[in-house]
Amino acid sequence: MRNIKKLHKAEYRPMGDLKTWSPLPTKNLQMIDPFIFLNHHGPQVYGPNNNGLPFGPHPHRGMETVTFILDGDIAHKDSDGHYSVIKGGGVQWMTAGKGLLHSEISSEDFKKVGGPIEILQLWVNLPKRLKMMAPVYRGLQEDKISIWTNEEETIKAQVVSGNFKGIRGAFDTPTSVDLSLVHFDKESKVQLEIPKSDNIFFYVVRGKLEVNEIEVPELHLAEFSKNSEILNISAKENSILLLGHAKPFEEKVVFGGPFVMNSEEEIQQAYADYKSGKMGKWE
């Protein structure tokens, strides 16, 4: 079985009135190549006439954002002309590539009425050869996401990209990244085989899972070695797992706020291009 090297508790980093937990990056774990960032917003309940999510127009370059809406909604708009409102259970995948501006705020309905909100946003790196590709955005509601279930229907995986036990993901992506959001009923079990060459992203959103005889509580990220292909997962409680795996790019990574590139010079160029309007204009 694949060994767990260490468990990492998500750090609490609230954004105004928005509860936010982040297991990556932290002082103890910078990245799990090519997975570079995760914010877990909520769960919480917003009252009527709220301000909603605070993510107004901002740029990105050199990476992808994958956003899982567990509760609430997100109104996405970008400088390439895309607009959508994705509701609970849906997923957004945006490949920033050479750069664009986007906003991720709550819909007018949500701001007026309020309700529960819980959102995961994962950043996935792009390899050097794709960092300047044309941007791509796609948002899918829950009924358009591929589903795998076990025979007992006690485990349900929303297969977002790659595949999960033979079910192909709903999104076609520029790199080979497997991503699923897996819902477990208490005492359900599954065995997975993940190539030893792949890095694993294993974040327990809710509940408590045991993986290869080690308990992983909610709000914890498990860091794995590469000694085996086998993961034996059992649920100690009703649980939700964000599971990803991919071959590492093994390239230098330089962060510059919303930009992820391979050198400091490329970061400075990204800021210059943003300020000169090369990433689009906000209307």
mmCIF file of C-alpha atoms in Angstrom:
data_model
loop_
_atom_site.group_PDB
_atom_site.id
_atom_site.type_symbol
_atom_site.label_atom_id
_atom_site.label_comp_id
_atom_site.label_asym_id
_atom_site.label_seq_id
_atom_site.Cartn_x
_atom_site.Cartn_y
_atom_site.Cartn_z
ATOM 1 C CA MET A 1 0.000 0.000 0.000
ATOM 2 C CA ARG A 2 1.079 3.558 -0.651
ATOM 3 C CA ASN A 3 2.636 5.173 2.409
ATOM 4 C CA ILE A 4 1.544 8.528 3.831
ATOM 5 C CA LYS A 5 4.578 10.716 4.504
ATOM 6 C CA LYS A 6 2.753 13.389 6.494
ATOM 7 C CA LEU A 7 -0.670 14.900 7.217
ATOM 8 C CA HIS A 8 -1.053 18.667 6.765
ATOM 9 C CA LYS A 9 -3.797 20.598 8.572
ATOM 10 C CA ALA A 10 -5.323 23.397 6.500
ATOM 11 C CA GLU A 11 -4.492 26.867 7.811
ATOM 12 C CA TYR A 12 -7.355 29.218 8.650
ATOM 13 C CA ARG A 13 -7.134 32.361 6.498
ATOM 14 C CA PRO A 14 -10.462 34.236 6.614
ATOM 15 C CA MET A 15 -11.215 36.817 3.932
ATOM 16 C CA GLY A 16 -13.425 39.357 5.635
ATOM 17 C CA ASP A 17 -16.594 37.487 6.582
ATOM 18 C CA LEU A 18 -15.729 34.544 4.316
ATOM 19 C CA LYS A 19 -14.359 31.547 6.222
ATOM 20 C CA THR A 20 -11.362 30.174 4.338
ATOM 21 C CA TRP A 21 -9.091 27.193 4.982
ATOM 22 C CA SER A 22 -5.953 26.552 2.929
ATOM 23 C CA PRO A 23 -3.847 23.368 3.076
ATOM 24 C CA LEU A 24 -1.611 24.411 0.182
ATOM 25 C CA PRO A 25 0.737 26.205 0.139
ATOM 26 C CA THR A 26 1.775 26.364 3.797
ATOM 27 C CA LYS A 27 5.110 26.832 5.557
ATOM 28 C CA ASN A 28 5.488 23.032 5.621
ATOM 29 C CA LEU A 29 4.284 22.203 2.107
ATOM 30 C CA GLN A 30 4.789 24.453 -0.891
ATOM 31 C CA MET A 31 3.173 22.327 -3.593
ATOM 32 C CA ILE A 32 2.373 18.804 -4.770
ATOM 33 C CA ASP A 33 3.507 19.200 -8.370
ATOM 34 C CA PRO A 34 1.461 20.097 -10.437
ATOM 35 C CA PHE A 35 -1.106 21.011 -7.716
ATOM 36 C CA ILE A 36 -0.097 24.389 -6.327
ATOM 37 C CA PHE A 37 -2.908 25.991 -4.310
ATOM 38 C CA LEU A 38 -6.213 25.201 -2.627
ATOM 39 C CA ASN A 39 -8.679 27.503 -0.886
ATOM 40 C CA HIS A 40 -11.625 25.940 0.937
ATOM 41 C CA HIS A 41 -14.300 28.593 1.539
ATOM 42 C CA GLY A 42 -16.987 27.839 4.128
ATOM 43 C CA PRO A 43 -19.051 25.980 5.018
ATOM 44 C CA GLN A 44 -21.138 28.819 6.380
ATOM 45 C CA VAL A 45 -24.511 30.457 5.925
ATOM 46 C CA TYR A 46 -24.969 33.955 4.528
ATOM 47 C CA GLY A 47 -28.034 35.933 5.541
ATOM 48 C CA PRO A 48 -30.296 37.929 3.206
ATOM 49 C CA ASN A 49 -28.896 41.073 1.560
ATOM 50 C CA ASN A 50 -25.279 39.904 1.867
ATOM 51 C CA ASN A 51 -22.244 41.050 -0.122
ATOM 52 C CA GLY A 52 -21.496 37.572 -1.473
ATOM 53 C CA LEU A 53 -18.081 36.373 -2.594
ATOM 54 C CA PRO A 54 -15.338 39.051 -2.673
ATOM 55 C CA PHE A 55 -13.481 37.985 -5.813
ATOM 56 C CA GLY A 56 -13.937 40.914 -8.165
ATOM 57 C CA PRO A 57 -11.960 41.398 -11.411
ATOM 58 C CA HIS A 58 -8.379 40.109 -11.234
ATOM 59 C CA PRO A 59 -5.870 38.586 -13.686
ATOM 60 C CA HIS A 60 -4.244 35.149 -14.030
ATOM 61 C CA ARG A 61 -1.517 33.700 -16.224
ATOM 62 C CA GLY A 62 0.330 30.400 -16.453
ATOM 63 C CA MET A 63 -2.050 28.147 -14.519
ATOM 64 C CA GLU A 64 -5.575 26.727 -14.282
ATOM 65 C CA THR A 65 -8.317 27.236 -11.701
ATOM 66 C CA VAL A 66 -10.737 24.409 -10.945
ATOM 67 C CA THR A 67 -13.664 25.498 -8.786
ATOM 68 C CA PHE A 68 -16.044 23.093 -7.061
ATOM 69 C CA ILE A 69 -19.296 24.670 -5.842
ATOM 70 C CA LEU A 70 -20.577 22.439 -3.038
ATOM 71 C CA ASP A 71 -23.183 24.971 -1.863
ATOM 72 C CA GLY A 72 -24.230 28.419 -3.033
ATOM 73 C CA ASP A 73 -23.289 29.630 -6.500
ATOM 74 C CA ILE A 74 -20.662 31.527 -8.494
ATOM 75 C CA ALA A 75 -21.281 34.121 -11.187
ATOM 76 C CA HIS A 76 -18.227 33.908 -13.447
ATOM 77 C CA LYS A 77 -17.320 36.651 -15.932
ATOM 78 C CA ASP A 78 -14.076 37.089 -17.855
ATOM 79 C CA SER A 79 -12.419 39.381 -20.383
ATOM 80 C CA ASP A 80 -12.785 36.736 -23.109
ATOM 81 C CA GLY A 81 -16.553 37.220 -23.006
ATOM 82 C CA HIS A 82 -17.607 34.206 -20.939
ATOM 83 C CA TYR A 83 -20.403 34.508 -18.370
ATOM 84 C CA SER A 84 -22.136 31.829 -16.328
ATOM 85 C CA VAL A 85 -23.818 31.196 -12.989
ATOM 86 C CA ILE A 86 -22.842 27.754 -11.714
ATOM 87 C CA LYS A 87 -24.862 26.403 -8.798
ATOM 88 C CA GLY A 88 -24.232 23.888 -6.023
ATOM 89 C CA GLY A 89 -22.808 20.609 -7.320
ATOM 90 C CA GLY A 90 -21.350 22.270 -10.423
ATOM 91 C CA VAL A 91 -17.728 22.817 -11.432
ATOM 92 C CA GLN A 92 -15.815 25.518 -13.324
ATOM 93 C CA TRP A 93 -12.524 24.911 -15.156
ATOM 94 C CA MET A 94 -10.563 27.910 -16.393
ATOM 95 C CA THR A 95 -7.235 27.627 -18.178
ATOM 96 C CA ALA A 96 -5.681 31.065 -17.808
ATOM 97 C CA GLY A 97 -2.856 30.378 -20.262
ATOM 98 C CA LYS A 98 -1.347 33.622 -21.570
ATOM 99 C CA GLY A 99 -3.681 35.646 -19.402
ATOM 100 C CA LEU A 100 -7.139 37.069 -18.874
ATOM 101 C CA LEU A 101 -9.189 38.923 -16.292
ATOM 102 C CA HIS A 102 -12.054 37.259 -14.454
ATOM 103 C CA SER A 103 -14.365 37.752 -11.513
ATOM 104 C CA GLU A 104 -16.016 35.148 -9.302
ATOM 105 C CA ILE A 105 -18.816 36.655 -7.273
ATOM 106 C CA SER A 106 -22.166 35.494 -5.950
ATOM 107 C CA SER A 107 -25.245 35.833 -8.129
ATOM 108 C CA GLU A 108 -27.694 38.652 -7.474
ATOM 109 C CA ASP A 109 -30.221 36.055 -6.285
ATOM 110 C CA PHE A 110 -27.798 34.653 -3.709
ATOM 111 C CA LYS A 111 -26.853 38.110 -2.459
ATOM 112 C CA LYS A 112 -30.529 38.954 -2.030
ATOM 113 C CA VAL A 113 -31.735 35.708 -0.421
ATOM 114 C CA GLY A 114 -28.577 34.232 1.148
ATOM 115 C CA GLY A 115 -28.084 30.605 2.090
ATOM 116 C CA PRO A 116 -25.348 28.010 2.666
ATOM 117 C CA ILE A 117 -22.058 28.404 0.829
ATOM 118 C CA GLU A 118 -19.052 26.116 0.441
ATOM 119 C CA ILE A 119 -16.542 26.335 -2.398
ATOM 120 C CA LEU A 120 -13.206 24.724 -3.220
ATOM 121 C CA GLN A 121 -10.786 26.397 -5.617
ATOM 122 C CA LEU A 122 -7.775 24.407 -6.745
ATOM 123 C CA TRP A 123 -4.944 25.844 -8.828
ATOM 124 C CA VAL A 124 -3.202 23.452 -11.209
ATOM 125 C CA ASN A 125 0.074 24.460 -12.806
ATOM 126 C CA LEU A 126 0.627 24.513 -16.563
ATOM 127 C CA PRO A 127 3.913 23.251 -18.012
ATOM 128 C CA LYS A 128 6.212 25.776 -19.642
ATOM 129 C CA ARG A 129 5.138 24.699 -23.137
ATOM 130 C CA LEU A 130 1.486 25.620 -22.384
ATOM 131 C CA LYS A 131 1.813 28.702 -20.197
ATOM 132 C CA MET A 132 1.097 31.048 -23.097
ATOM 133 C CA MET A 133 -1.737 29.053 -24.681
ATOM 134 C CA ALA A 134 -5.050 30.759 -25.430
ATOM 135 C CA PRO A 135 -7.344 30.953 -22.384
ATOM 136 C CA VAL A 136 -10.250 28.507 -22.084
ATOM 137 C CA TYR A 137 -13.284 28.572 -19.757
ATOM 138 C CA ARG A 138 -16.079 26.069 -19.223
ATOM 139 C CA GLY A 139 -18.639 25.802 -16.453
ATOM 140 C CA LEU A 140 -20.869 22.762 -15.926
ATOM 141 C CA GLN A 141 -23.890 22.317 -13.681
ATOM 142 C CA GLU A 142 -24.152 19.247 -11.473
ATOM 143 C CA ASP A 143 -26.220 17.218 -13.959
ATOM 144 C CA LYS A 144 -23.466 17.523 -16.586
ATOM 145 C CA ILE A 145 -20.697 16.097 -14.369
ATOM 146 C CA SER A 146 -19.760 12.435 -14.946
ATOM 147 C CA ILE A 147 -20.627 10.083 -12.068
ATOM 148 C CA TRP A 148 -19.198 6.780 -10.810
ATOM 149 C CA THR A 149 -20.944 4.850 -8.039
ATOM 150 C CA ASN A 150 -20.166 1.551 -6.359
ATOM 151 C CA GLU A 151 -22.663 -1.322 -6.496
ATOM 152 C CA GLU A 152 -24.057 -0.467 -3.064
ATOM 153 C CA GLU A 153 -24.422 3.197 -4.073
ATOM 154 C CA THR A 154 -22.645 4.207 -0.866
ATOM 155 C CA ILE A 155 -19.839 5.979 -2.750
ATOM 156 C CA LYS A 156 -20.386 8.564 -5.490
ATOM 157 C CA ALA A 157 -17.521 10.154 -7.398
ATOM 158 C CA GLN A 158 -18.058 13.269 -9.490
ATOM 159 C CA VAL A 159 -15.445 12.645 -12.184
ATOM 160 C CA VAL A 160 -14.202 16.042 -13.295
ATOM 161 C CA SER A 161 -11.152 15.202 -15.436
ATOM 162 C CA GLY A 162 -9.146 12.155 -16.420
ATOM 163 C CA ASN A 163 -10.969 9.048 -15.253
ATOM 164 C CA PHE A 164 -12.137 7.319 -12.105
ATOM 165 C CA LYS A 165 -12.521 3.527 -12.312
ATOM 166 C CA GLY A 166 -13.154 3.704 -16.041
ATOM 167 C CA ILE A 167 -15.524 6.681 -16.010
ATOM 168 C CA ARG A 168 -14.216 9.556 -18.114
ATOM 169 C CA GLY A 169 -14.219 13.046 -16.636
ATOM 170 C CA ALA A 170 -16.577 15.768 -17.809
ATOM 171 C CA PHE A 171 -13.793 18.211 -18.769
ATOM 172 C CA ASP A 172 -11.187 17.832 -21.484
ATOM 173 C CA THR A 173 -7.999 19.435 -20.200
ATOM 174 C CA PRO A 174 -4.666 20.455 -21.770
ATOM 175 C CA THR A 175 -2.654 18.218 -19.415
ATOM 176 C CA SER A 176 -3.250 14.746 -17.995
ATOM 177 C CA VAL A 177 -4.718 15.569 -14.582
ATOM 178 C CA ASP A 178 -7.217 13.262 -12.899
ATOM 179 C CA LEU A 179 -9.625 15.070 -10.552
ATOM 180 C CA SER A 180 -12.697 13.792 -8.730
ATOM 181 C CA LEU A 181 -14.857 14.860 -5.808
ATOM 182 C CA VAL A 182 -15.790 11.680 -3.952
ATOM 183 C CA HIS A 183 -18.741 11.385 -1.548
ATOM 184 C CA PHE A 184 -18.647 8.506 0.973
ATOM 185 C CA ASP A 185 -21.375 7.139 3.214
ATOM 186 C CA LYS A 186 -20.183 6.019 6.641
ATOM 187 C CA GLU A 187 -18.451 2.578 6.594
ATOM 188 C CA SER A 188 -18.147 2.493 2.793
ATOM 189 C CA LYS A 189 -14.871 1.257 1.278
ATOM 190 C CA VAL A 190 -13.043 1.438 -2.041
ATOM 191 C CA GLN A 191 -9.667 0.383 -3.423
ATOM 192 C CA LEU A 192 -7.968 2.585 -6.001
ATOM 193 C CA GLU A 193 -4.891 2.049 -8.153
ATOM 194 C CA ILE A 194 -2.894 5.174 -8.947
ATOM 195 C CA PRO A 195 0.348 5.000 -10.975
ATOM 196 C CA LYS A 196 3.456 5.190 -8.794
ATOM 197 C CA SER A 197 4.796 7.890 -11.110
ATOM 198 C CA ASP A 198 1.896 10.212 -10.219
ATOM 199 C CA ASN A 199 1.735 12.663 -7.341
ATOM 200 C CA ILE A 200 -1.485 12.432 -5.331
ATOM 201 C CA PHE A 201 -3.635 15.298 -4.055
ATOM 202 C CA PHE A 202 -5.808 13.954 -1.201
ATOM 203 C CA TYR A 203 -7.812 16.523 0.782
ATOM 204 C CA VAL A 204 -10.613 15.572 3.156
ATOM 205 C CA VAL A 205 -13.257 18.275 2.837
ATOM 206 C CA ARG A 206 -15.699 16.793 5.360
ATOM 207 C CA GLY A 207 -15.808 13.801 7.670
ATOM 208 C CA LYS A 208 -13.000 11.339 8.390
ATOM 209 C CA LEU A 209 -11.371 8.770 6.092
ATOM 210 C CA GLU A 210 -8.910 5.973 6.739
ATOM 211 C CA VAL A 211 -6.465 5.488 3.883
ATOM 212 C CA ASN A 212 -3.952 2.643 4.025
ATOM 213 C CA GLU A 213 -4.613 2.280 7.761
ATOM 214 C CA ILE A 214 -3.980 5.952 8.555
ATOM 215 C CA GLU A 215 -6.869 8.223 9.617
ATOM 216 C CA VAL A 216 -7.177 11.512 7.739
ATOM 217 C CA PRO A 217 -9.634 13.921 9.424
ATOM 218 C CA GLU A 218 -11.468 16.739 7.697
ATOM 219 C CA LEU A 219 -9.500 19.827 6.691
ATOM 220 C CA HIS A 220 -6.348 17.707 6.291
ATOM 221 C CA LEU A 221 -4.217 17.029 3.210
ATOM 222 C CA ALA A 222 -2.328 13.731 3.015
ATOM 223 C CA GLU A 223 1.152 13.767 1.455
ATOM 224 C CA PHE A 224 2.081 10.405 -0.062
ATOM 225 C CA SER A 225 5.274 8.607 -0.998
ATOM 226 C CA LYS A 226 5.546 6.685 -4.298
ATOM 227 C CA ASN A 227 6.139 3.153 -3.033
ATOM 228 C CA SER A 228 2.898 1.542 -4.275
ATOM 229 C CA GLU A 229 -0.100 1.984 -6.574
ATOM 230 C CA ILE A 230 -2.722 0.932 -4.015
ATOM 231 C CA LEU A 231 -4.992 3.152 -1.920
ATOM 232 C CA ASN A 232 -7.470 1.432 0.389
ATOM 233 C CA ILE A 233 -9.973 4.038 1.553
ATOM 234 C CA SER A 234 -12.706 3.535 4.153
ATOM 235 C CA ALA A 235 -15.067 6.132 5.577
ATOM 236 C CA LYS A 236 -15.335 6.492 9.354
ATOM 237 C CA GLU A 237 -18.076 9.091 8.870
ATOM 238 C CA ASN A 238 -20.047 10.497 5.959
ATOM 239 C CA SER A 239 -17.198 12.190 4.096
ATOM 240 C CA ILE A 240 -16.170 14.192 1.036
ATOM 241 C CA LEU A 241 -12.738 13.812 -0.566
ATOM 242 C CA LEU A 242 -11.079 15.991 -3.195
ATOM 243 C CA LEU A 243 -8.837 13.527 -5.003
ATOM 244 C CA GLY A 244 -6.380 14.318 -7.762
ATOM 245 C CA HIS A 245 -3.305 12.744 -9.282
ATOM 246 C CA ALA A 246 -0.915 13.603 -12.102
ATOM 247 C CA LYS A 247 2.653 13.168 -13.253
ATOM 248 C CA PRO A 248 4.796 16.030 -11.902
ATOM 249 C CA PHE A 249 6.136 18.546 -14.409
ATOM 250 C CA GLU A 250 9.436 18.885 -12.508
ATOM 251 C CA GLU A 251 9.947 22.452 -13.688
ATOM 252 C CA LYS A 252 10.929 25.543 -11.740
ATOM 253 C CA VAL A 253 7.852 27.312 -10.354
ATOM 254 C CA VAL A 254 7.780 31.022 -9.539
ATOM 255 C CA PHE A 255 4.699 32.571 -7.923
ATOM 256 C CA GLY A 256 3.814 36.214 -8.393
ATOM 257 C CA GLY A 257 0.391 36.842 -6.867
ATOM 258 C CA PRO A 258 -2.118 35.637 -9.485
ATOM 259 C CA PHE A 259 0.623 34.574 -11.921
ATOM 260 C CA VAL A 260 2.523 31.250 -11.944
ATOM 261 C CA MET A 261 5.521 31.142 -14.251
ATOM 262 C CA ASN A 262 9.016 29.637 -14.568
ATOM 263 C CA SER A 263 11.165 32.714 -13.814
ATOM 264 C CA GLU A 264 11.085 36.092 -12.072
ATOM 265 C CA GLU A 265 11.478 37.762 -15.471
ATOM 266 C CA GLU A 266 8.303 36.064 -16.703
ATOM 267 C CA ILE A 267 6.445 37.244 -13.597
ATOM 268 C CA GLN A 268 7.544 40.829 -14.215
ATOM 269 C CA GLN A 269 6.468 40.514 -17.857
ATOM 270 C CA ALA A 270 3.075 39.220 -16.724
ATOM 271 C CA TYR A 271 2.546 42.290 -14.542
ATOM 272 C CA ALA A 272 3.640 44.569 -17.390
ATOM 273 C CA ASP A 273 1.279 42.848 -19.833
ATOM 274 C CA TYR A 274 -1.584 43.094 -17.348
ATOM 275 C CA LYS A 275 -1.014 46.815 -16.754
ATOM 276 C CA SER A 276 -0.792 47.512 -20.515
ATOM 277 C CA GLY A 277 -4.100 45.749 -21.207
ATOM 278 C CA LYS A 278 -2.683 42.705 -23.004
ATOM 279 C CA MET A 279 -4.785 40.408 -20.801
ATOM 280 C CA GLY A 280 -7.958 42.132 -21.867
ATOM 281 C CA LYS A 281 -10.064 44.986 -20.607
ATOM 282 C CA TRP A 282 -12.892 44.853 -18.085
ATOM 283 C CA GLU A 283 -16.302 45.956 -19.303
#
